[in-house]
Short mmCIF file of C-alpha atoms in Angstrom, two decimals:
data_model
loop_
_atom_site.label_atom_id
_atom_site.label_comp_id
_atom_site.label_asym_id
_atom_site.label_seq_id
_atom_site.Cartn_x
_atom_site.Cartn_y
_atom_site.Cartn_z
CA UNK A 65 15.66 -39.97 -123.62
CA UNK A 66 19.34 -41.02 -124.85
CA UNK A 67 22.30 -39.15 -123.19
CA UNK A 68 23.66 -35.81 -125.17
CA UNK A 69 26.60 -36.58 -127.92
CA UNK A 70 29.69 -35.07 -127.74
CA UNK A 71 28.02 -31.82 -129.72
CA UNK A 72 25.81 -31.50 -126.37
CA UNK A 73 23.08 -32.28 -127.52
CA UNK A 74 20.32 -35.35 -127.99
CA UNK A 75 18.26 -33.97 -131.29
CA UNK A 76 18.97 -31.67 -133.92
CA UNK A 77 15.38 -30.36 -134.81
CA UNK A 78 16.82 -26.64 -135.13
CA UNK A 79 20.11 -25.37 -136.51
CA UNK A 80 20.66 -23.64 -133.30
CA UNK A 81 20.14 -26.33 -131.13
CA UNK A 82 23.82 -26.52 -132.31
CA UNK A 83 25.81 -23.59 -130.75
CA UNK A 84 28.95 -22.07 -133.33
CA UNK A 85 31.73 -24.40 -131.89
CA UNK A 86 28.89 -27.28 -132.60
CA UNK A 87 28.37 -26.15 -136.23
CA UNK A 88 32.19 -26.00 -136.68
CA UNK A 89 32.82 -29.14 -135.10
CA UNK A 90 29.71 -31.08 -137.68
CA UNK A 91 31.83 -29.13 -140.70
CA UNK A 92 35.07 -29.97 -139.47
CA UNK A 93 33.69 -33.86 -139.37
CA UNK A 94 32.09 -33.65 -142.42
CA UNK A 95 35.66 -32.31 -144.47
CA UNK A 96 37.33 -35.54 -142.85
CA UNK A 97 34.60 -37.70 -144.16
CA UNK A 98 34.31 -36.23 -147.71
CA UNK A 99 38.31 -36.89 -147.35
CA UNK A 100 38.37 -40.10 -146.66
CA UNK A 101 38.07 -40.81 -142.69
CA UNK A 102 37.20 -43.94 -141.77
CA UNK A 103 33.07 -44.32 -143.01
CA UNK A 104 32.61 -47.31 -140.98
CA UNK A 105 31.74 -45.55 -137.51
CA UNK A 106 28.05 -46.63 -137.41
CA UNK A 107 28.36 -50.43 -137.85
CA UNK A 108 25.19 -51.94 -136.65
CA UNK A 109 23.34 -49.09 -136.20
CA UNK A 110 19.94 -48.58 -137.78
CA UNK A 111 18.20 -44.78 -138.80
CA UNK A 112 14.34 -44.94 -139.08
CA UNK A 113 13.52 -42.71 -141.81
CA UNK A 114 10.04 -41.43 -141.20
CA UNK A 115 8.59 -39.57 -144.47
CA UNK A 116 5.42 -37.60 -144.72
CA UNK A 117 6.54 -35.52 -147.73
CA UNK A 118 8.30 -37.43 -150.51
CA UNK A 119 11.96 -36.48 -151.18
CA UNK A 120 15.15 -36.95 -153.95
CA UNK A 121 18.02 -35.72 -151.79
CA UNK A 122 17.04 -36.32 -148.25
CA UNK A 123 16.20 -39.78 -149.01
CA UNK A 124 19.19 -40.74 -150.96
CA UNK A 125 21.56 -39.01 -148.94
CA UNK A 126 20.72 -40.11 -145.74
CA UNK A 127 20.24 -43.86 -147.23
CA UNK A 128 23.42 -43.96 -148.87
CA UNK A 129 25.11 -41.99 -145.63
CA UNK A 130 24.37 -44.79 -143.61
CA UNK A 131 25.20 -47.48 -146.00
CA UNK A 132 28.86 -45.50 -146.07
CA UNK A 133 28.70 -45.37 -142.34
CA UNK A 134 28.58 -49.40 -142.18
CA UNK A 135 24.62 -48.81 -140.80
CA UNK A 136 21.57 -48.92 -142.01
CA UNK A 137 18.94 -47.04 -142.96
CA UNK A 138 14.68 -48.41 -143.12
CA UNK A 139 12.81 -45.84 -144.71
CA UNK A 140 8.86 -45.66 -144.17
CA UNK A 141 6.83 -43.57 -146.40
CA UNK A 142 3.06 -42.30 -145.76
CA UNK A 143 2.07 -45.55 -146.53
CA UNK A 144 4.04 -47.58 -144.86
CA UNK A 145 2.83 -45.95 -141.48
CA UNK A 146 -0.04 -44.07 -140.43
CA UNK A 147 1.88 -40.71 -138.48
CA UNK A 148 -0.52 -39.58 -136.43
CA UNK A 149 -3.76 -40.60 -138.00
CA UNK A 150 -3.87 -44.30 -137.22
CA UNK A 151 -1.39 -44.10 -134.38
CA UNK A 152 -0.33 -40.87 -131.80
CA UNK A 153 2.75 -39.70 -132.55
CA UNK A 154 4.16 -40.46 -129.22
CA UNK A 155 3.10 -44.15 -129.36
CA UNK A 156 5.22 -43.99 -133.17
CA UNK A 157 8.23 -42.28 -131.40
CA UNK A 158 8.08 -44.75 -128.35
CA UNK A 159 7.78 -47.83 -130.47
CA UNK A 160 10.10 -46.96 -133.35
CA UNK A 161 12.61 -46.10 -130.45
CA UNK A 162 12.57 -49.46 -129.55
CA UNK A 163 14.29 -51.27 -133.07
CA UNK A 164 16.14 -48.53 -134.39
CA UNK A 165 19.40 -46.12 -132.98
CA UNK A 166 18.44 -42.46 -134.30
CA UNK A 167 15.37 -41.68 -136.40
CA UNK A 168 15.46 -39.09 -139.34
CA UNK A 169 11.86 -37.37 -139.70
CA UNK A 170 10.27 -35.14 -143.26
CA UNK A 171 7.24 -33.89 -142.14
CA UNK A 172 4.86 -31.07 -142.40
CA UNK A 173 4.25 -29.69 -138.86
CA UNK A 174 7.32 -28.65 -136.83
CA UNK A 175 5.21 -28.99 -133.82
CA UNK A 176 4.94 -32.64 -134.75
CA UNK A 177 8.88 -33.77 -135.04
CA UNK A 178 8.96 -31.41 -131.49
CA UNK A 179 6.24 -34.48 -130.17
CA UNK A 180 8.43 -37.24 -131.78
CA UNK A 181 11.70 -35.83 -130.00
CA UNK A 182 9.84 -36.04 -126.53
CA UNK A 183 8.87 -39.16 -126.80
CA UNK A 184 11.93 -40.74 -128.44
CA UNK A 185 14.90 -42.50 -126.85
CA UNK A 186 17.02 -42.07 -128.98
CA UNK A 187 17.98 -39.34 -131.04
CA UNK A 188 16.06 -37.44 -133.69
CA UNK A 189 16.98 -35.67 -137.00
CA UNK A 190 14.70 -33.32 -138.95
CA UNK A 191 15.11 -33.53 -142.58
CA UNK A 192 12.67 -30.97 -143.16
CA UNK A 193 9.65 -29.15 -141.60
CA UNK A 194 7.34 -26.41 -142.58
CA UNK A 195 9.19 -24.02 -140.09
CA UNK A 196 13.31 -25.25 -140.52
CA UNK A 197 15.36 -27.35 -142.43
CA UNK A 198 18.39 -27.44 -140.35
CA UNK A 199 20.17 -30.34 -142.92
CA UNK A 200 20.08 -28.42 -145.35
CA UNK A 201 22.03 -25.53 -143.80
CA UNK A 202 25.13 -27.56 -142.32
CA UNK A 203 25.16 -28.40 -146.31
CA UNK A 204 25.31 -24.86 -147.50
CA UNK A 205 27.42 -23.48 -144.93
CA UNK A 206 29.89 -26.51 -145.70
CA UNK A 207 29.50 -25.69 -149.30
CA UNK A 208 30.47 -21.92 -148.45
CA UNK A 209 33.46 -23.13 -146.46
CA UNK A 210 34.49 -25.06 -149.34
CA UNK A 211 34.19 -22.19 -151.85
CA UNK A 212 35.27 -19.08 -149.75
CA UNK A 213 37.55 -17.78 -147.01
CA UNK A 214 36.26 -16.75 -143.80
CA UNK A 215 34.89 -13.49 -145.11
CA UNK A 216 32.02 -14.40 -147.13
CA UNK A 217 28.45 -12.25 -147.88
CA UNK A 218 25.36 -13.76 -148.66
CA UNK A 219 22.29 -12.72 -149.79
CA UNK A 220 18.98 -14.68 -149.58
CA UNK A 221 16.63 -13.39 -152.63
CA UNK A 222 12.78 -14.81 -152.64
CA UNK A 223 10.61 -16.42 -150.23
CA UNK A 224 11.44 -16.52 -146.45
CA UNK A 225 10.73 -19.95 -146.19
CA UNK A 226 12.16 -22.92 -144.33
CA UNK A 227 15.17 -23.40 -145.45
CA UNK A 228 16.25 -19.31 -145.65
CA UNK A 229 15.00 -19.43 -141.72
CA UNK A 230 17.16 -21.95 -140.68
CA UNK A 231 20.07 -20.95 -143.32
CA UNK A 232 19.95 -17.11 -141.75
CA UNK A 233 20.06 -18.63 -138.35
CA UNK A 234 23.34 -20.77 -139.63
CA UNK A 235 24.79 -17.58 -141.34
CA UNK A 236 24.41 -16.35 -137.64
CA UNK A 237 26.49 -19.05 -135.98
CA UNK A 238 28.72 -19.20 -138.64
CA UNK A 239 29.64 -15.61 -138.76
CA UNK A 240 28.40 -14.68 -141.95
CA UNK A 241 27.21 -11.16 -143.04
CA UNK A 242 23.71 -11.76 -144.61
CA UNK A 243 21.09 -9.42 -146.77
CA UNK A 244 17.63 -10.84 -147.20
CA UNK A 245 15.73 -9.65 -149.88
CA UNK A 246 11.75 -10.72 -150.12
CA UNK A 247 8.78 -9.78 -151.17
CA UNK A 248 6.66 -7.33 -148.31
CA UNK A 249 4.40 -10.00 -147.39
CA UNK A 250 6.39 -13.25 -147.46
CA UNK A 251 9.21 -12.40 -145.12
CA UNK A 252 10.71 -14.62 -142.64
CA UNK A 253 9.03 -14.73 -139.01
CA UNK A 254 10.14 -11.82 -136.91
CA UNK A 255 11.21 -14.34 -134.32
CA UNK A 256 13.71 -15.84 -136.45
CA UNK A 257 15.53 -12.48 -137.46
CA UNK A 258 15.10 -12.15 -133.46
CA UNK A 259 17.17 -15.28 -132.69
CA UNK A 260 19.12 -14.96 -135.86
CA UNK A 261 20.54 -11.70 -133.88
CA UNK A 262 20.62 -12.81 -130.29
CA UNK A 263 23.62 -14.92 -131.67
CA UNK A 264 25.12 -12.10 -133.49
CA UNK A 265 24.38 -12.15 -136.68
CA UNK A 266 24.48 -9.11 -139.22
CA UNK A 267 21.72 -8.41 -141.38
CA UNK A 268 19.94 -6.15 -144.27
CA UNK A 269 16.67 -6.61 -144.99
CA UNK A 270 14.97 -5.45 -147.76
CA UNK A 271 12.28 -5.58 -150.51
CA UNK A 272 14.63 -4.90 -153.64
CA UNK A 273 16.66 -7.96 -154.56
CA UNK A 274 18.98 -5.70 -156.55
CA UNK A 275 19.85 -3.62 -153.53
CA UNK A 276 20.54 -6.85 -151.69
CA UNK A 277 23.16 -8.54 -153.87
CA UNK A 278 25.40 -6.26 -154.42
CA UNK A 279 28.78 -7.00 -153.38
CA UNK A 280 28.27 -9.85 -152.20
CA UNK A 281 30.04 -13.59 -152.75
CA UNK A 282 26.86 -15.87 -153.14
CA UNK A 283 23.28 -15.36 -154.41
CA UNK A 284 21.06 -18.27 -152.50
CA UNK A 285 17.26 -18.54 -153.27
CA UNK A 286 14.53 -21.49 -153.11
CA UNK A 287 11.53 -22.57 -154.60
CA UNK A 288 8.63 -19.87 -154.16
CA UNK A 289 5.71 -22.19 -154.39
CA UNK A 290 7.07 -24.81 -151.89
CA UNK A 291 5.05 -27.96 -151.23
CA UNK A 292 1.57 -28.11 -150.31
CA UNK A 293 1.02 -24.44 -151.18
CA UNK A 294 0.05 -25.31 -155.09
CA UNK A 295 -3.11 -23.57 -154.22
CA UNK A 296 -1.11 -20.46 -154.08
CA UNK A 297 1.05 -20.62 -157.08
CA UNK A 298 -0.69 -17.47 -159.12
CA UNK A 299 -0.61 -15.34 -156.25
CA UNK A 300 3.03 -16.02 -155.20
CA UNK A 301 4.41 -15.85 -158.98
CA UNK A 302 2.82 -12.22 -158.77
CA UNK A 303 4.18 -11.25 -155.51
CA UNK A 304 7.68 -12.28 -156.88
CA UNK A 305 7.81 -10.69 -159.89
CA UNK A 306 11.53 -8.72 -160.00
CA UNK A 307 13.05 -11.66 -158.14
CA UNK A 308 14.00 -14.18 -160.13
CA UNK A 309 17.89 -15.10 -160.54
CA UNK A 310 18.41 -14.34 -163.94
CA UNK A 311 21.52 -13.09 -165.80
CA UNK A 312 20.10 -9.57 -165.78
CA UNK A 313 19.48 -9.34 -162.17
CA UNK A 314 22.87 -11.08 -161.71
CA UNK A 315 24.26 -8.59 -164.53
CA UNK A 316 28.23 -6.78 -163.05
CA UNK A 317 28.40 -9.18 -160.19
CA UNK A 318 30.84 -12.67 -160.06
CA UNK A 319 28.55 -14.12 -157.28
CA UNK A 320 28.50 -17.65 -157.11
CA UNK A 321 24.28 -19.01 -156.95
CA UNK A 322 23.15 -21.46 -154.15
CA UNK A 323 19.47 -23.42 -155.00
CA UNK A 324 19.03 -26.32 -152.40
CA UNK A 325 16.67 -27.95 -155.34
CA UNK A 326 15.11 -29.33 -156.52
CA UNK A 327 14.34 -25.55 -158.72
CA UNK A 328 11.31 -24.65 -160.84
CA UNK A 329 13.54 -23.46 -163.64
CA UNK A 330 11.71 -20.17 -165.18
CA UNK A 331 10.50 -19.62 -161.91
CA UNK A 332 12.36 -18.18 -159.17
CA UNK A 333 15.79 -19.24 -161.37
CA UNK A 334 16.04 -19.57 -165.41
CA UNK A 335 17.85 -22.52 -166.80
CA UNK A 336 20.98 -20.31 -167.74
CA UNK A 337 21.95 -19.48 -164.41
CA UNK A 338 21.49 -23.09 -163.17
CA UNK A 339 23.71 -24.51 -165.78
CA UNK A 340 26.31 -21.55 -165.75
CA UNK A 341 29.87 -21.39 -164.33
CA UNK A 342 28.55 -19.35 -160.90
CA UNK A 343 26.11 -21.83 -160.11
CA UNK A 344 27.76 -24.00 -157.27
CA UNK A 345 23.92 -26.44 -156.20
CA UNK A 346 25.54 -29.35 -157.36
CA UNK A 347 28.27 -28.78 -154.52
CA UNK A 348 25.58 -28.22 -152.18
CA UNK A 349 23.42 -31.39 -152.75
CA UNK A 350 26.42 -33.46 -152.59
CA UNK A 351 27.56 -31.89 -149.24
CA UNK A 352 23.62 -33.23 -147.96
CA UNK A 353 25.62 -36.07 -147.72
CA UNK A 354 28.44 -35.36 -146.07
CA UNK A 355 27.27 -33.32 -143.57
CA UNK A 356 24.70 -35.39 -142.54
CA UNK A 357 27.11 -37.85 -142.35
CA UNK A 358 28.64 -36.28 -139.51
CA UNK A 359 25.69 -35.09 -137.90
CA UNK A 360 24.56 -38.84 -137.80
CA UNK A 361 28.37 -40.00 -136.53
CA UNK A 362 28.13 -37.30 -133.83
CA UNK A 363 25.19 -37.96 -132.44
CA UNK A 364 24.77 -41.89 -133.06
CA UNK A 365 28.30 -42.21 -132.44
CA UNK A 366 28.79 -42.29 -128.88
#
């Protein structure tokens, strides 16, 4: 296993793996770099980008970030190796480890990038698992930063997924008041809100979206059929029903909207509110970039 960066740490597989001066310090990194800071801090380096669930943003971002960087970036899809069906996934991790500096993995199972990370020497990224999608949040939260003083609120309206689990846990660390409105039975896990709090964040939760943007700065939501739940798209676009971001819902408030895409427009969004004034996504999926960008300087870096 590699030694810890200067954040203190050797992976970033959770959002709070980073503590709040670690979060502040990535952001702080990431406005120098989107400023114009030297992008040539990774020269010879080499990300392995291991991909089990195809990807627009994470890909390109993270190629393109180490390109900027002066690094390089191989990326190998589901068919270009066989993650833990032809091969174990520690035998991947300990071979991989071998030719390249940091590896970036998009997988399914969190349990699985956990496996990589203990067999790895050298660092490890998530770019996305079933249970957190920590990248995403350092982009949000350095979208917010961009957008808003310090006192912001947020509200999170539709599934408790992924990325609203790690995004409420970043909210936490970043000191931002947060109401959470989803349907009864597709809350986030109990043990999020749990560590979400142990680091001090503030929270409403509730079932009536309406209730849970109200004075507040930014409307976020995601996908409600994410991928690899097709089989439940019927029963989800039922259970949501009264959620979408539309201009009714978002009727006497200025909010700004947050969408980490890519959105099912008529979904759990309409096409209006994407394409309006308040909608600030195309801040966020820019700031993929340059927050992983300093996430990857930080901990390749050393």
């Amino acid at each position: 296993m590699s030694d810890e960066s200067g954040l203190g740490i050797t992976n970033f597989l959770d959002i709070d793996d980073l503590d709040a001066a670690g979060v502040e310090q990535v952001l702080d990194r990431a406005e120098a770099l989107k400023s114009g800071a030297d992008q040539t801090q990774l020269s010879q380096k080499t990300l392995g980008m291991l991909f089990e669930k195809p990807s627009t943003r994470t890909r390109i971002s993270f190629e393109t970030g180490m390109t900027k960087l002066g690094g390089h970036a191989i990326f190998l899809g589901p068919e270009d190796i066989q993650l833990g069906h032809g091969e174990p996934l520690k035998d991947t991790a300990r071979a991989a480890s071998r030719y390249v500096d940091g590896i970036m993995a998009r997988l399914f199972s969190h349990e699985d990038i956990e496996t990589i990370a203990e067999y790895s020497d050298v660092p490890v990224i998530n770019g996305l698992t079933d249970d957190a999608h920590p990248c995403q949040t350092l982009a949000d939260l350095l979208t917010i930063r961009e957008h808003f003083d310090d006192d912001v609120n947020v509200a999170w309206v539709g599934d408790g997924n992924n990325v609203g689990q790690s995004f409420a846990i970043g909210c936490a660390l970043a000191g931002i008041d947060l109401s959470i409105a989803t349907p009864p039975a597709y809350t986030m896990d109990e043990t999020v809100i749990e560590r979400a709090k142990e680091l001090g964040g503030d929270f409403t939760v509730t079932t009536d979206p309406k209730a849970a943007i109200e004075d507040v700065d930014v409307v976020y939501t995601d996908v409600w059929v994410s991928m690899g739940q097709e089989n439940q798209r019927e029963e989800k676009l039922a259970a949501f029903d009264g959620f979408q971001l539309n201009e009714e819902l978002l009727a006497g408030t200025d909010a700004k909207v947050m969408h980490c895409l890519p959105a099912h427009r008529g979904e759990e969004i309409t096409d209006a509110v994407v394409e309006s004034d308040r909608a600030i996504v195309w801040d966020q999926a820019e700031n993929r970039l340059h927050a992983q960008n300093a996430l990857l300087v930080e901990l390749l870096g050393q």
